[in-house]
mmCIF file of C-alpha atoms and ligand atoms in Angstrom:
data_model
loop_
_atom_site.group_PDB
_atom_site.id
_atom_site.type_symbol
_atom_site.label_atom_id
_atom_site.label_comp_id
_atom_site.label_asym_id
_atom_site.label_seq_id
_atom_site.Cartn_x
_atom_site.Cartn_y
_atom_site.Cartn_z
ATOM 1 C CA UNK A 240 -22.751 27.370 -1.155
ATOM 2 C CA UNK A 241 -19.809 25.069 -0.839
ATOM 3 C CA UNK A 242 -19.082 24.213 2.760
ATOM 4 C CA UNK A 243 -15.589 23.070 3.722
ATOM 5 C CA UNK A 244 -15.226 21.142 6.980
ATOM 6 C CA UNK A 245 -12.045 21.371 9.061
ATOM 7 C CA UNK A 246 -10.242 18.633 11.000
ATOM 8 C CA UNK A 247 -12.911 16.185 9.919
ATOM 9 C CA UNK A 248 -13.108 12.461 10.786
ATOM 10 C CA UNK A 249 -13.193 10.054 7.841
ATOM 11 C CA UNK A 250 -14.449 7.079 9.869
ATOM 12 C CA UNK A 251 -17.859 7.181 8.212
ATOM 13 C CA UNK A 252 -16.327 7.836 4.799
ATOM 14 C CA UNK A 253 -14.363 4.610 4.386
ATOM 15 C CA UNK A 254 -15.905 1.145 4.535
ATOM 16 C CA UNK A 255 -12.863 -0.210 6.393
ATOM 17 C CA UNK A 256 -14.046 2.099 9.198
ATOM 18 C CA UNK A 257 -10.553 3.469 9.889
ATOM 19 C CA UNK A 258 -10.649 6.483 12.203
ATOM 20 C CA UNK A 259 -8.371 9.071 10.594
ATOM 21 C CA UNK A 260 -8.858 12.782 10.063
ATOM 22 C CA UNK A 261 -8.455 15.126 7.146
ATOM 23 C CA UNK A 262 -7.435 18.796 7.405
ATOM 24 C CA UNK A 263 -10.208 19.827 5.024
ATOM 25 C CA UNK A 264 -13.241 18.094 3.561
ATOM 26 C CA UNK A 265 -15.267 19.529 0.684
ATOM 27 C CA UNK A 266 -18.613 17.985 -0.141
ATOM 28 C CA UNK A 267 -19.258 18.721 -3.814
ATOM 29 C CA UNK A 268 -22.884 18.550 -4.911
ATOM 30 C CA UNK A 269 -22.649 20.529 -8.164
ATOM 31 C CA UNK A 270 -20.013 20.387 -10.928
ATOM 32 C CA UNK A 271 -19.583 24.195 -10.679
ATOM 33 C CA UNK A 272 -18.336 23.778 -7.117
ATOM 34 C CA UNK A 273 -15.415 21.685 -8.221
ATOM 35 C CA UNK A 274 -14.484 24.339 -10.792
ATOM 36 C CA UNK A 275 -14.657 26.888 -7.953
ATOM 37 C CA UNK A 276 -12.395 24.789 -5.711
ATOM 38 C CA UNK A 277 -9.772 24.276 -8.408
ATOM 39 C CA UNK A 278 -9.332 28.047 -8.776
ATOM 40 C CA UNK A 279 -9.106 28.652 -5.005
ATOM 41 C CA UNK A 280 -5.877 29.365 -3.096
ATOM 42 C CA UNK A 281 -6.512 26.473 -0.698
ATOM 43 C CA UNK A 282 -6.476 24.023 -3.598
ATOM 44 C CA UNK A 283 -3.227 25.432 -4.975
ATOM 45 C CA UNK A 284 -1.493 25.191 -1.582
ATOM 46 C CA UNK A 285 -2.751 21.822 -0.368
ATOM 47 C CA UNK A 286 -2.563 18.275 -1.654
ATOM 48 C CA UNK A 287 -5.920 16.769 -2.563
ATOM 49 C CA UNK A 288 -7.657 13.420 -2.700
ATOM 50 C CA UNK A 289 -10.835 12.452 -4.537
ATOM 51 C CA UNK A 290 -13.078 10.261 -2.389
ATOM 52 C CA UNK A 291 -16.233 8.461 -3.487
ATOM 53 C CA UNK A 292 -18.027 6.024 -1.212
ATOM 54 C CA UNK A 293 -14.696 5.066 0.392
ATOM 55 C CA UNK A 294 -15.233 1.400 -0.405
ATOM 56 C CA UNK A 295 -11.910 0.784 -2.119
ATOM 57 C CA UNK A 296 -9.513 2.760 0.036
ATOM 58 C CA UNK A 297 -7.322 2.136 3.049
ATOM 59 C CA UNK A 298 -6.235 5.132 5.105
ATOM 60 C CA UNK A 299 -2.991 4.468 6.934
ATOM 61 C CA UNK A 300 -2.631 7.954 8.442
ATOM 62 C CA UNK A 301 -4.354 11.327 8.801
ATOM 63 C CA UNK A 302 -4.734 13.164 5.514
ATOM 64 C CA UNK A 303 -2.841 16.403 5.386
ATOM 65 C CA UNK A 304 -4.781 18.213 2.665
ATOM 66 C CA UNK A 305 -8.228 18.597 1.160
ATOM 67 C CA UNK A 306 -10.581 15.706 0.430
ATOM 68 C CA UNK A 307 -12.945 16.224 -2.481
ATOM 69 C CA UNK A 308 -16.043 14.175 -1.889
ATOM 70 C CA UNK A 309 -18.859 13.827 -4.403
ATOM 71 C CA UNK A 310 -22.468 14.088 -3.418
ATOM 72 C CA UNK A 311 -23.602 14.896 -6.951
ATOM 73 C CA UNK A 312 -27.015 13.245 -7.036
ATOM 74 C CA UNK A 313 -29.563 12.733 -9.802
ATOM 75 C CA UNK A 314 -30.728 9.951 -12.074
ATOM 76 C CA UNK A 315 -32.010 11.040 -15.452
ATOM 77 C CA UNK A 316 -33.396 9.208 -18.459
ATOM 78 C CA UNK A 317 -31.595 10.902 -21.346
ATOM 79 C CA UNK A 318 -33.098 8.947 -24.200
ATOM 80 C CA UNK A 319 -34.315 5.608 -25.455
ATOM 81 C CA UNK A 320 -34.826 3.505 -28.558
ATOM 82 C CA UNK A 321 -36.560 0.142 -29.093
ATOM 83 C CA UNK A 322 -33.860 -1.883 -27.411
ATOM 84 C CA UNK A 323 -32.138 0.385 -24.907
ATOM 85 C CA UNK A 324 -32.228 3.357 -22.553
ATOM 86 C CA UNK A 325 -29.572 5.960 -21.807
ATOM 87 C CA UNK A 326 -29.358 6.795 -18.097
ATOM 88 C CA UNK A 327 -27.223 9.549 -16.596
ATOM 89 C CA UNK A 328 -26.424 9.212 -12.889
ATOM 90 C CA UNK A 329 -24.655 11.570 -10.479
ATOM 91 C CA UNK A 330 -21.307 10.305 -9.142
ATOM 92 C CA UNK A 331 -22.504 10.666 -5.542
ATOM 93 C CA UNK A 332 -25.439 8.283 -5.968
ATOM 94 C CA UNK A 333 -25.139 5.079 -3.951
ATOM 95 C CA UNK A 334 -24.247 2.318 -6.412
ATOM 96 C CA UNK A 335 -26.570 -0.370 -5.092
ATOM 97 C CA UNK A 336 -29.568 1.984 -4.843
ATOM 98 C CA UNK A 337 -28.932 2.988 -8.440
ATOM 99 C CA UNK A 338 -28.774 -0.681 -9.505
ATOM 100 C CA UNK A 339 -32.057 -1.312 -7.628
ATOM 101 C CA UNK A 340 -33.718 1.659 -9.363
ATOM 102 C CA UNK A 341 -32.690 0.318 -12.778
ATOM 103 C CA UNK A 342 -33.901 -3.205 -11.942
ATOM 104 C CA UNK A 343 -37.266 -1.803 -10.802
ATOM 105 C CA UNK A 344 -37.617 -0.056 -14.144
ATOM 106 C CA UNK A 345 -36.734 -3.300 -15.912
ATOM 107 C CA UNK A 346 -33.573 -1.806 -17.417
ATOM 108 C CA UNK A 347 -31.041 -4.589 -17.785
ATOM 109 C CA UNK A 348 -27.275 -4.919 -17.517
ATOM 110 C CA UNK A 349 -26.414 -4.005 -13.947
ATOM 111 C CA UNK A 350 -27.996 -7.022 -12.209
ATOM 112 C CA UNK A 351 -24.672 -8.899 -11.840
ATOM 113 C CA UNK A 352 -23.177 -5.833 -10.184
ATOM 114 C CA UNK A 353 -25.764 -5.741 -7.430
ATOM 115 C CA UNK A 354 -24.698 -5.072 -3.801
ATOM 116 C CA UNK A 355 -21.245 -3.735 -4.675
ATOM 117 C CA UNK A 356 -20.451 -1.093 -2.063
ATOM 118 C CA UNK A 357 -19.521 2.426 -3.128
ATOM 119 C CA UNK A 358 -20.889 5.203 -5.279
ATOM 120 C CA UNK A 359 -21.657 5.576 -8.985
ATOM 121 C CA UNK A 360 -18.540 7.708 -9.556
ATOM 122 C CA UNK A 361 -16.231 4.942 -8.404
ATOM 123 C CA UNK A 362 -17.663 2.323 -10.761
ATOM 124 C CA UNK A 363 -15.681 3.443 -13.838
ATOM 125 C CA UNK A 364 -12.499 4.216 -11.875
ATOM 126 C CA UNK A 365 -11.760 0.593 -11.186
ATOM 127 C CA UNK A 366 -14.125 -0.863 -13.788
ATOM 128 C CA UNK A 367 -16.071 -2.781 -11.162
ATOM 129 C CA UNK A 368 -16.861 -6.347 -12.068
ATOM 130 C CA UNK A 369 -18.565 -9.362 -10.596
ATOM 131 C CA UNK A 370 -20.034 -12.682 -11.730
ATOM 132 C CA UNK A 371 -18.967 -12.380 -15.360
ATOM 133 C CA UNK A 372 -20.015 -8.742 -15.878
ATOM 134 C CA UNK A 373 -17.911 -5.604 -16.043
ATOM 135 C CA UNK A 374 -19.268 -2.061 -15.894
ATOM 136 C CA UNK A 375 -17.222 -0.972 -18.942
ATOM 137 C CA UNK A 376 -19.680 -2.871 -21.152
ATOM 138 C CA UNK A 377 -22.551 -0.687 -19.923
ATOM 139 C CA UNK A 378 -20.899 2.725 -19.845
ATOM 140 C CA UNK A 379 -21.482 5.243 -22.616
ATOM 141 C CA UNK A 380 -19.664 8.296 -21.214
ATOM 142 C CA UNK A 381 -17.909 9.540 -18.068
ATOM 143 C CA UNK A 382 -18.192 13.241 -17.348
ATOM 144 C CA UNK A 383 -16.190 15.366 -14.932
ATOM 145 C CA UNK A 384 -13.703 18.134 -14.267
ATOM 146 C CA UNK A 385 -9.965 17.933 -14.824
ATOM 147 C CA UNK A 386 -8.360 19.173 -11.623
ATOM 148 C CA UNK A 387 -5.196 20.355 -13.342
ATOM 149 C CA UNK A 388 -6.985 23.029 -15.414
ATOM 150 C CA UNK A 389 -10.544 23.157 -14.030
ATOM 151 C CA UNK A 390 -12.032 22.220 -17.418
ATOM 152 C CA UNK A 391 -15.033 19.972 -17.907
ATOM 153 C CA UNK A 392 -14.536 16.936 -20.125
ATOM 154 C CA UNK A 393 -16.674 14.033 -21.321
ATOM 155 C CA UNK A 394 -14.872 10.743 -21.952
ATOM 156 C CA UNK A 395 -16.342 8.310 -24.453
ATOM 157 C CA UNK A 396 -16.111 4.682 -23.366
ATOM 158 C CA UNK A 397 -13.121 4.098 -25.668
ATOM 159 C CA UNK A 398 -11.207 6.979 -24.138
ATOM 160 C CA UNK A 399 -11.601 5.511 -20.637
ATOM 161 C CA UNK A 400 -8.888 2.867 -21.300
ATOM 162 C CA UNK A 401 -10.726 0.225 -19.316
ATOM 163 C CA UNK A 402 -8.976 -2.971 -18.240
ATOM 164 C CA UNK A 403 -9.323 -5.549 -15.461
ATOM 165 C CA UNK A 404 -10.112 -3.422 -12.379
ATOM 166 C CA UNK A 405 -8.552 -0.361 -13.973
ATOM 167 C CA UNK A 406 -9.126 2.672 -16.232
ATOM 168 C CA UNK A 407 -7.506 5.959 -17.242
ATOM 169 C CA UNK A 408 -8.949 7.396 -13.987
ATOM 170 C CA UNK A 409 -6.863 4.964 -11.956
ATOM 171 C CA UNK A 410 -3.754 5.326 -14.142
ATOM 172 C CA UNK A 411 -2.812 8.466 -16.119
ATOM 173 C CA UNK A 412 -5.491 10.635 -14.523
ATOM 174 C CA UNK A 413 -5.217 9.185 -11.033
ATOM 175 C CA UNK A 414 -6.529 11.745 -8.531
ATOM 176 C CA UNK A 415 -6.714 14.333 -11.338
ATOM 177 C CA UNK A 416 -10.203 13.882 -12.739
ATOM 178 C CA UNK A 417 -13.249 14.502 -10.574
ATOM 179 C CA UNK A 418 -16.094 12.439 -12.007
ATOM 180 C CA UNK A 419 -19.484 14.175 -11.816
ATOM 181 C CA UNK A 420 -21.746 11.960 -13.960
ATOM 182 C CA UNK A 421 -21.677 8.531 -15.565
ATOM 183 C CA UNK A 422 -24.005 7.668 -18.446
ATOM 184 C CA UNK A 423 -25.043 4.053 -18.945
ATOM 185 C CA UNK A 424 -26.630 2.262 -21.909
ATOM 186 C CA UNK A 425 -28.986 -0.353 -20.444
ATOM 187 C CA UNK A 426 -31.188 -2.874 -22.205
ATOM 188 C CA UNK A 427 -34.943 -3.073 -22.564
ATOM 189 C CA UNK A 428 -36.499 -6.559 -22.578
ATOM 190 C CA UNK A 429 -35.708 -9.121 -23.864
ATOM 191 C CA UNK A 430 -32.515 -8.869 -21.783
ATOM 192 C CA UNK A 431 -29.334 -10.797 -22.363
ATOM 193 C CA UNK A 432 -28.463 -12.367 -19.030
ATOM 194 C CA UNK A 433 -24.983 -13.452 -17.923
ATOM 195 C CA UNK A 434 -25.229 -16.454 -15.627
ATOM 196 C CA UNK A 435 -22.506 -18.853 -16.699
ATOM 197 C CA UNK A 436 -20.576 -18.235 -13.446
ATOM 198 C CA UNK A 437 -20.447 -21.536 -11.486
ATOM 199 C CA UNK A 438 -22.183 -20.540 -8.263
ATOM 200 C CA UNK A 439 -24.742 -18.307 -10.046
ATOM 201 C CA UNK A 440 -25.766 -21.008 -12.521
ATOM 202 C CA UNK A 441 -26.239 -23.490 -9.697
ATOM 203 C CA UNK A 442 -28.375 -21.198 -7.541
ATOM 204 C CA UNK A 443 -30.464 -19.997 -10.483
ATOM 205 C CA UNK A 444 -31.616 -23.578 -11.128
ATOM 206 C CA UNK A 445 -33.900 -23.152 -8.111
ATOM 207 C CA UNK A 446 -35.863 -20.417 -9.906
ATOM 208 C CA UNK A 447 -38.589 -21.044 -12.469
ATOM 209 C CA UNK A 448 -38.588 -17.601 -13.972
ATOM 210 C CA UNK A 449 -35.121 -16.352 -14.899
ATOM 211 C CA UNK A 450 -35.048 -12.592 -15.425
ATOM 212 C CA UNK A 451 -32.911 -9.631 -14.357
ATOM 213 C CA UNK A 452 -34.677 -9.386 -11.000
ATOM 214 C CA UNK A 453 -34.243 -13.040 -10.070
ATOM 215 C CA UNK A 454 -30.632 -12.935 -11.284
ATOM 216 C CA UNK A 455 -30.079 -9.861 -9.094
ATOM 217 C CA UNK A 456 -31.657 -11.731 -6.157
ATOM 218 C CA UNK A 457 -29.388 -14.748 -6.686
ATOM 219 C CA UNK A 458 -26.281 -12.585 -6.790
ATOM 220 C CA UNK A 459 -27.454 -10.698 -3.725
ATOM 221 C CA UNK A 460 -27.814 -14.033 -1.921
ATOM 222 C CA UNK A 461 -24.393 -15.332 -3.015
ATOM 223 C CA UNK A 462 -22.679 -12.104 -1.968
ATOM 224 C CA UNK A 463 -24.549 -12.083 1.338
ATOM 225 C CA UNK A 464 -23.396 -15.620 2.095
ATOM 226 C CA UNK A 465 -19.808 -15.104 1.020
ATOM 227 C CA UNK A 466 -18.849 -11.506 1.667
ATOM 228 C CA UNK A 467 -18.958 -9.574 4.934
ATOM 229 C CA UNK A 468 -21.472 -6.705 5.167
ATOM 230 C CA UNK A 469 -19.582 -3.389 5.315
ATOM 231 C CA UNK A 470 -22.231 -2.028 7.672
ATOM 232 C CA UNK A 471 -21.269 -4.670 10.237
ATOM 233 C CA UNK A 472 -17.636 -5.602 9.559
ATOM 234 C CA UNK A 473 -15.277 -2.997 8.093
ATOM 235 C CA UNK A 474 -13.707 -4.126 4.818
ATOM 236 C CA UNK A 475 -13.035 -2.917 1.277
ATOM 237 C CA UNK A 476 -14.036 -5.988 -0.741
ATOM 238 C CA UNK A 477 -11.202 -7.821 -2.455
ATOM 239 C CA UNK A 478 -7.975 -6.429 -1.042
ATOM 240 C CA UNK A 479 -5.772 -7.880 -3.804
ATOM 241 C CA UNK A 480 -6.264 -8.292 -7.538
ATOM 242 C CA UNK A 481 -6.354 -11.728 -9.086
ATOM 243 C CA UNK A 482 -2.793 -12.086 -10.430
ATOM 244 C CA UNK A 483 -2.205 -12.285 -14.167
ATOM 245 C CA UNK A 484 0.629 -14.636 -15.125
ATOM 246 C CA UNK A 485 2.148 -16.106 -18.281
ATOM 247 C CA UNK A 486 0.677 -19.400 -19.477
ATOM 248 C CA UNK A 487 4.085 -20.930 -18.828
ATOM 249 C CA UNK A 488 3.896 -20.008 -15.136
ATOM 250 C CA UNK A 489 0.304 -21.276 -14.975
ATOM 251 C CA UNK A 490 1.350 -24.612 -16.538
ATOM 252 C CA UNK A 491 4.184 -25.063 -14.034
ATOM 253 C CA UNK A 492 1.790 -24.377 -11.128
ATOM 254 C CA UNK A 493 -0.830 -26.724 -12.588
ATOM 255 C CA UNK A 494 1.669 -29.582 -12.585
ATOM 256 C CA UNK A 495 2.314 -29.133 -8.889
ATOM 257 C CA UNK A 496 -1.214 -28.138 -7.813
ATOM 258 C CA UNK A 497 -3.737 -29.994 -9.973
ATOM 259 C CA UNK A 498 -6.768 -28.212 -8.515
ATOM 260 C CA UNK A 499 -5.444 -24.648 -8.963
ATOM 261 C CA UNK A 500 -8.066 -22.476 -10.723
ATOM 262 C CA UNK A 501 -6.652 -20.941 -13.922
ATOM 263 C CA UNK A 502 -8.781 -18.610 -16.054
ATOM 264 C CA UNK A 503 -7.358 -18.218 -19.595
ATOM 265 C CA UNK A 504 -7.126 -14.610 -20.837
ATOM 266 C CA UNK A 505 -5.365 -14.861 -24.204
ATOM 267 C CA UNK A 506 -2.716 -17.009 -25.900
ATOM 268 C CA UNK A 507 0.021 -15.739 -23.570
ATOM 269 C CA UNK A 508 -1.619 -15.016 -20.230
ATOM 270 C CA UNK A 509 -4.009 -16.380 -17.637
ATOM 271 C CA UNK A 510 -5.581 -15.185 -14.393
ATOM 272 C CA UNK A 511 -5.099 -17.040 -11.118
ATOM 273 C CA UNK A 512 -7.403 -16.878 -8.115
ATOM 274 C CA UNK A 513 -5.880 -14.773 -5.338
ATOM 275 C CA UNK A 514 -8.476 -16.233 -2.931
ATOM 276 C CA UNK A 515 -7.302 -19.767 -3.724
ATOM 277 C CA UNK A 516 -3.607 -18.883 -3.323
ATOM 278 C CA UNK A 517 -4.266 -17.214 0.045
ATOM 279 C CA UNK A 518 -6.490 -20.073 1.158
ATOM 280 C CA UNK A 519 -3.778 -22.650 0.291
ATOM 281 C CA UNK A 520 -1.301 -20.738 2.446
ATOM 282 C CA UNK A 521 -3.571 -21.282 5.437
ATOM 283 C CA UNK A 522 -4.513 -17.608 5.631
ATOM 284 C CA UNK A 523 -8.295 -18.011 5.451
ATOM 285 C CA UNK A 524 -10.184 -16.796 8.508
ATOM 286 C CA UNK A 525 -6.995 -15.799 10.335
ATOM 287 C CA UNK A 526 -7.000 -13.145 13.059
ATOM 288 C CA UNK A 527 -4.121 -10.875 14.052
ATOM 289 C CA UNK A 528 -5.038 -8.336 16.704
ATOM 290 C CA UNK A 529 -7.775 -6.091 15.329
ATOM 291 C CA UNK A 530 -7.590 -7.423 11.782
ATOM 292 C CA UNK A 531 -8.144 -10.662 9.905
ATOM 293 C CA UNK A 532 -9.282 -12.328 6.692
ATOM 294 C CA UNK A 533 -12.910 -13.256 6.114
ATOM 295 C CA UNK A 534 -13.674 -16.884 6.903
ATOM 296 C CA UNK A 535 -15.555 -17.463 3.635
ATOM 297 C CA UNK A 536 -13.475 -15.303 1.279
ATOM 298 C CA UNK A 537 -9.843 -14.772 2.363
ATOM 299 C CA UNK A 538 -9.300 -12.134 -0.326
ATOM 300 C CA UNK A 539 -11.299 -9.805 1.897
ATOM 301 C CA UNK A 540 -9.349 -8.283 4.783
ATOM 302 C CA UNK A 541 -11.533 -7.258 7.704
ATOM 303 C CA UNK A 542 -11.521 -4.797 10.582
ATOM 304 C CA UNK A 543 -12.405 -6.781 13.699
ATOM 305 C CA UNK A 544 -12.767 -3.751 15.933
ATOM 306 C CA UNK A 545 -10.776 -0.592 16.151
ATOM 307 C CA UNK A 546 -8.157 -1.472 13.566
ATOM 308 C CA UNK A 547 -5.685 1.082 12.315
ATOM 309 C CA UNK A 548 -4.684 1.264 8.675
ATOM 310 C CA UNK A 549 -1.178 0.237 9.718
ATOM 311 C CA UNK A 550 -2.493 -3.042 11.147
ATOM 312 C CA UNK A 551 -4.318 -3.806 7.888
ATOM 313 C CA UNK A 552 -1.153 -3.091 5.895
ATOM 314 C CA UNK A 553 0.888 -5.360 8.144
ATOM 315 C CA UNK A 554 -1.585 -8.182 7.606
ATOM 316 C CA UNK A 555 -1.520 -7.537 3.839
ATOM 317 C CA UNK A 556 2.302 -7.749 3.847
ATOM 318 C CA UNK A 557 2.158 -10.968 5.829
ATOM 319 C CA UNK A 558 -0.276 -12.551 3.335
ATOM 320 C CA UNK A 559 1.730 -11.269 0.384
ATOM 321 C CA UNK A 560 4.888 -12.859 1.800
ATOM 322 C CA UNK A 561 3.182 -16.183 2.514
ATOM 323 C CA UNK A 562 1.875 -16.360 -1.081
ATOM 324 C CA UNK A 563 5.197 -15.286 -2.538
ATOM 325 C CA UNK A 564 7.171 -17.825 -0.460
ATOM 326 C CA UNK A 565 4.881 -20.699 -1.446
ATOM 327 C CA UNK A 566 3.983 -19.888 -5.063
ATOM 328 C CA UNK A 567 6.521 -17.209 -6.188
ATOM 329 C CA UNK A 568 3.528 -15.056 -7.152
ATOM 330 C CA UNK A 569 3.371 -11.386 -6.165
ATOM 331 C CA UNK A 570 -0.057 -10.186 -5.087
ATOM 332 C CA UNK A 571 -0.857 -6.551 -5.907
ATOM 333 C CA UNK A 572 -3.396 -4.574 -3.898
ATOM 334 C CA UNK A 573 -6.672 -3.695 -5.558
ATOM 335 C CA UNK A 574 -7.468 -1.215 -2.816
ATOM 336 C CA UNK A 575 -5.946 2.298 -2.897
ATOM 337 C CA UNK A 576 -3.579 2.786 -0.009
ATOM 338 C CA UNK A 577 -3.254 6.356 1.274
HETATM 339 N N1 EPU B 722 -11.605 -19.628 -3.519
HETATM 340 C C1 EPU B 722 -10.907 -20.390 -2.624
HETATM 341 N N2 EPU B 722 -11.163 -20.235 -1.289
HETATM 342 C C2 EPU B 722 -12.100 -19.349 -0.853
HETATM 343 C C3 EPU B 722 -12.816 -18.555 -1.757
HETATM 344 C C4 EPU B 722 -12.549 -18.707 -3.103
HETATM 345 O O1 EPU B 722 -10.068 -21.202 -2.987
HETATM 346 O O2 EPU B 722 -12.285 -19.255 0.372
HETATM 347 C C5 EPU B 722 -11.313 -19.807 -4.960
HETATM 348 C C6 EPU B 722 -12.257 -20.785 -5.577
HETATM 349 O O3 EPU B 722 -11.539 -21.591 -6.462
HETATM 350 C C7 EPU B 722 -13.216 -19.892 -6.355
HETATM 351 C C8 EPU B 722 -12.284 -18.778 -6.772
HETATM 352 O O4 EPU B 722 -11.432 -18.600 -5.648
HETATM 353 O O5 EPU B 722 -13.770 -20.563 -7.430
HETATM 354 C C9 EPU B 722 -12.974 -17.500 -7.124
HETATM 355 O O6 EPU B 722 -13.699 -17.002 -5.991
HETATM 356 P P1 EPU B 722 -14.869 -15.921 -6.175
HETATM 357 O O7 EPU B 722 -15.907 -16.464 -7.068
HETATM 358 O O8 EPU B 722 -15.265 -15.428 -4.841
HETATM 359 O O9 EPU B 722 -14.177 -14.753 -7.014
HETATM 360 P P2 EPU B 722 -12.823 -13.940 -6.802
HETATM 361 O O10 EPU B 722 -12.045 -14.074 -8.073
HETATM 362 O O11 EPU B 722 -12.118 -14.326 -5.546
HETATM 363 C C10 EPU B 722 -13.736 -11.768 -7.879
HETATM 364 C C11 EPU B 722 -13.754 -10.309 -7.566
HETATM 365 C C12 EPU B 722 -14.867 -9.991 -6.553
HETATM 366 C C13 EPU B 722 -16.201 -10.454 -7.116
HETATM 367 C C14 EPU B 722 -16.104 -11.964 -7.406
HETATM 368 C C15 EPU B 722 -17.345 -12.513 -8.044
HETATM 369 C C16 EPU B 722 -11.438 -9.575 -7.890
HETATM 370 C C17 EPU B 722 -10.183 -9.125 -7.236
HETATM 371 N N3 EPU B 722 -12.452 -9.894 -7.062
HETATM 372 O O12 EPU B 722 -13.348 -12.443 -6.686
HETATM 373 O O13 EPU B 722 -14.930 -8.584 -6.433
HETATM 374 O O14 EPU B 722 -17.254 -10.212 -6.202
HETATM 375 O O15 EPU B 722 -14.997 -12.190 -8.329
HETATM 376 O O16 EPU B 722 -17.396 -12.169 -9.375
HETATM 377 O O17 EPU B 722 -11.511 -9.619 -9.107
HETATM 378 C C18 EPU B 722 -14.120 -6.739 -5.222
HETATM 379 O O18 EPU B 722 -13.530 -6.404 -6.257
HETATM 380 O O19 EPU B 722 -14.064 -6.029 -4.170
HETATM 381 C C19 EPU B 722 -14.855 -7.976 -5.201
HETATM 382 C C20 EPU B 722 -15.424 -8.466 -4.108
#
């Protein structure tokens, strides 16, 4: 039976730890329940919001509508061949526990994405990425229900329109497709490891045996040292995206700031480091009332106590203005603002 909660606090459902309420909250554990909701009168009358682990969202006010939350859980081995396995996971599974389960089974590919907060269903939405890996390279299909007609659909990886921290689920189908399952193609040994990321390469030198487990451990350690733990300090990871600029803009900046990190993308564009830009504006480790930026990674905005979403937004605007005034670069949020 689908239970709908009324006037429900979202404090434990967003990693920023913002205390707002929603009119209605539906915890969906089976795909059929979402089909049932879509055909209900409540759904037709109210606005809705799909919520996963709440690790990439900032609530700025109470939500006047129905929140659809996934607790679809299961991890299933669908098939295998000599070199790979096909694993189907429920969208409500905790991402890091799922990564740990795969590492324990010696299935490779997800080790660089260890310790990312959130649930499995959110991974394809923003094509999570870290330390040279992106989840799009491991996804086979994304399954779910279209909320506009209540029909089930399975997206092949090519149909997902993945890009840097984006996908069809964050663009055309934003808030319209409820993901129920994600299927991953993971490797069997020998695994191909990605460790050409500066800090990872350096740390890995301390290990004799380099395998997916040790690589996962190294990344766990780097994240632990650099990023605040959401269980202790409310945050939603990187608040802004790394800006993509033309090579011409990058060249002009390089002349003035010789140490500016520039990551080439193609013959016309390059990616800058939002963390570096914010840092250079003196906004690292700053505190304003109940909010601030993390002292080791200024791209991460933090809740220092009982912050409201409005306070976080004000800090974000302040940082955005400082970066724009100094570098003429516009930072765009990576986090969904509601
Ligand atoms: N930097 C500074 N000052 C700092 C921190 C970083 O100048 O205090 C500069 C350095 O030049 C550093 C560069 O920023 O080399 C990059 O820093 P980092 O390796 O931390 O990566 P990032 O580009 O800031 C991205 C992701 C993170 C992911 C890391 C590691 C985005 C928006 N963020 O951050 O993802 O963990 O790479 O791969 O792409 C997230 O999306 O929530 C997230 C945490």
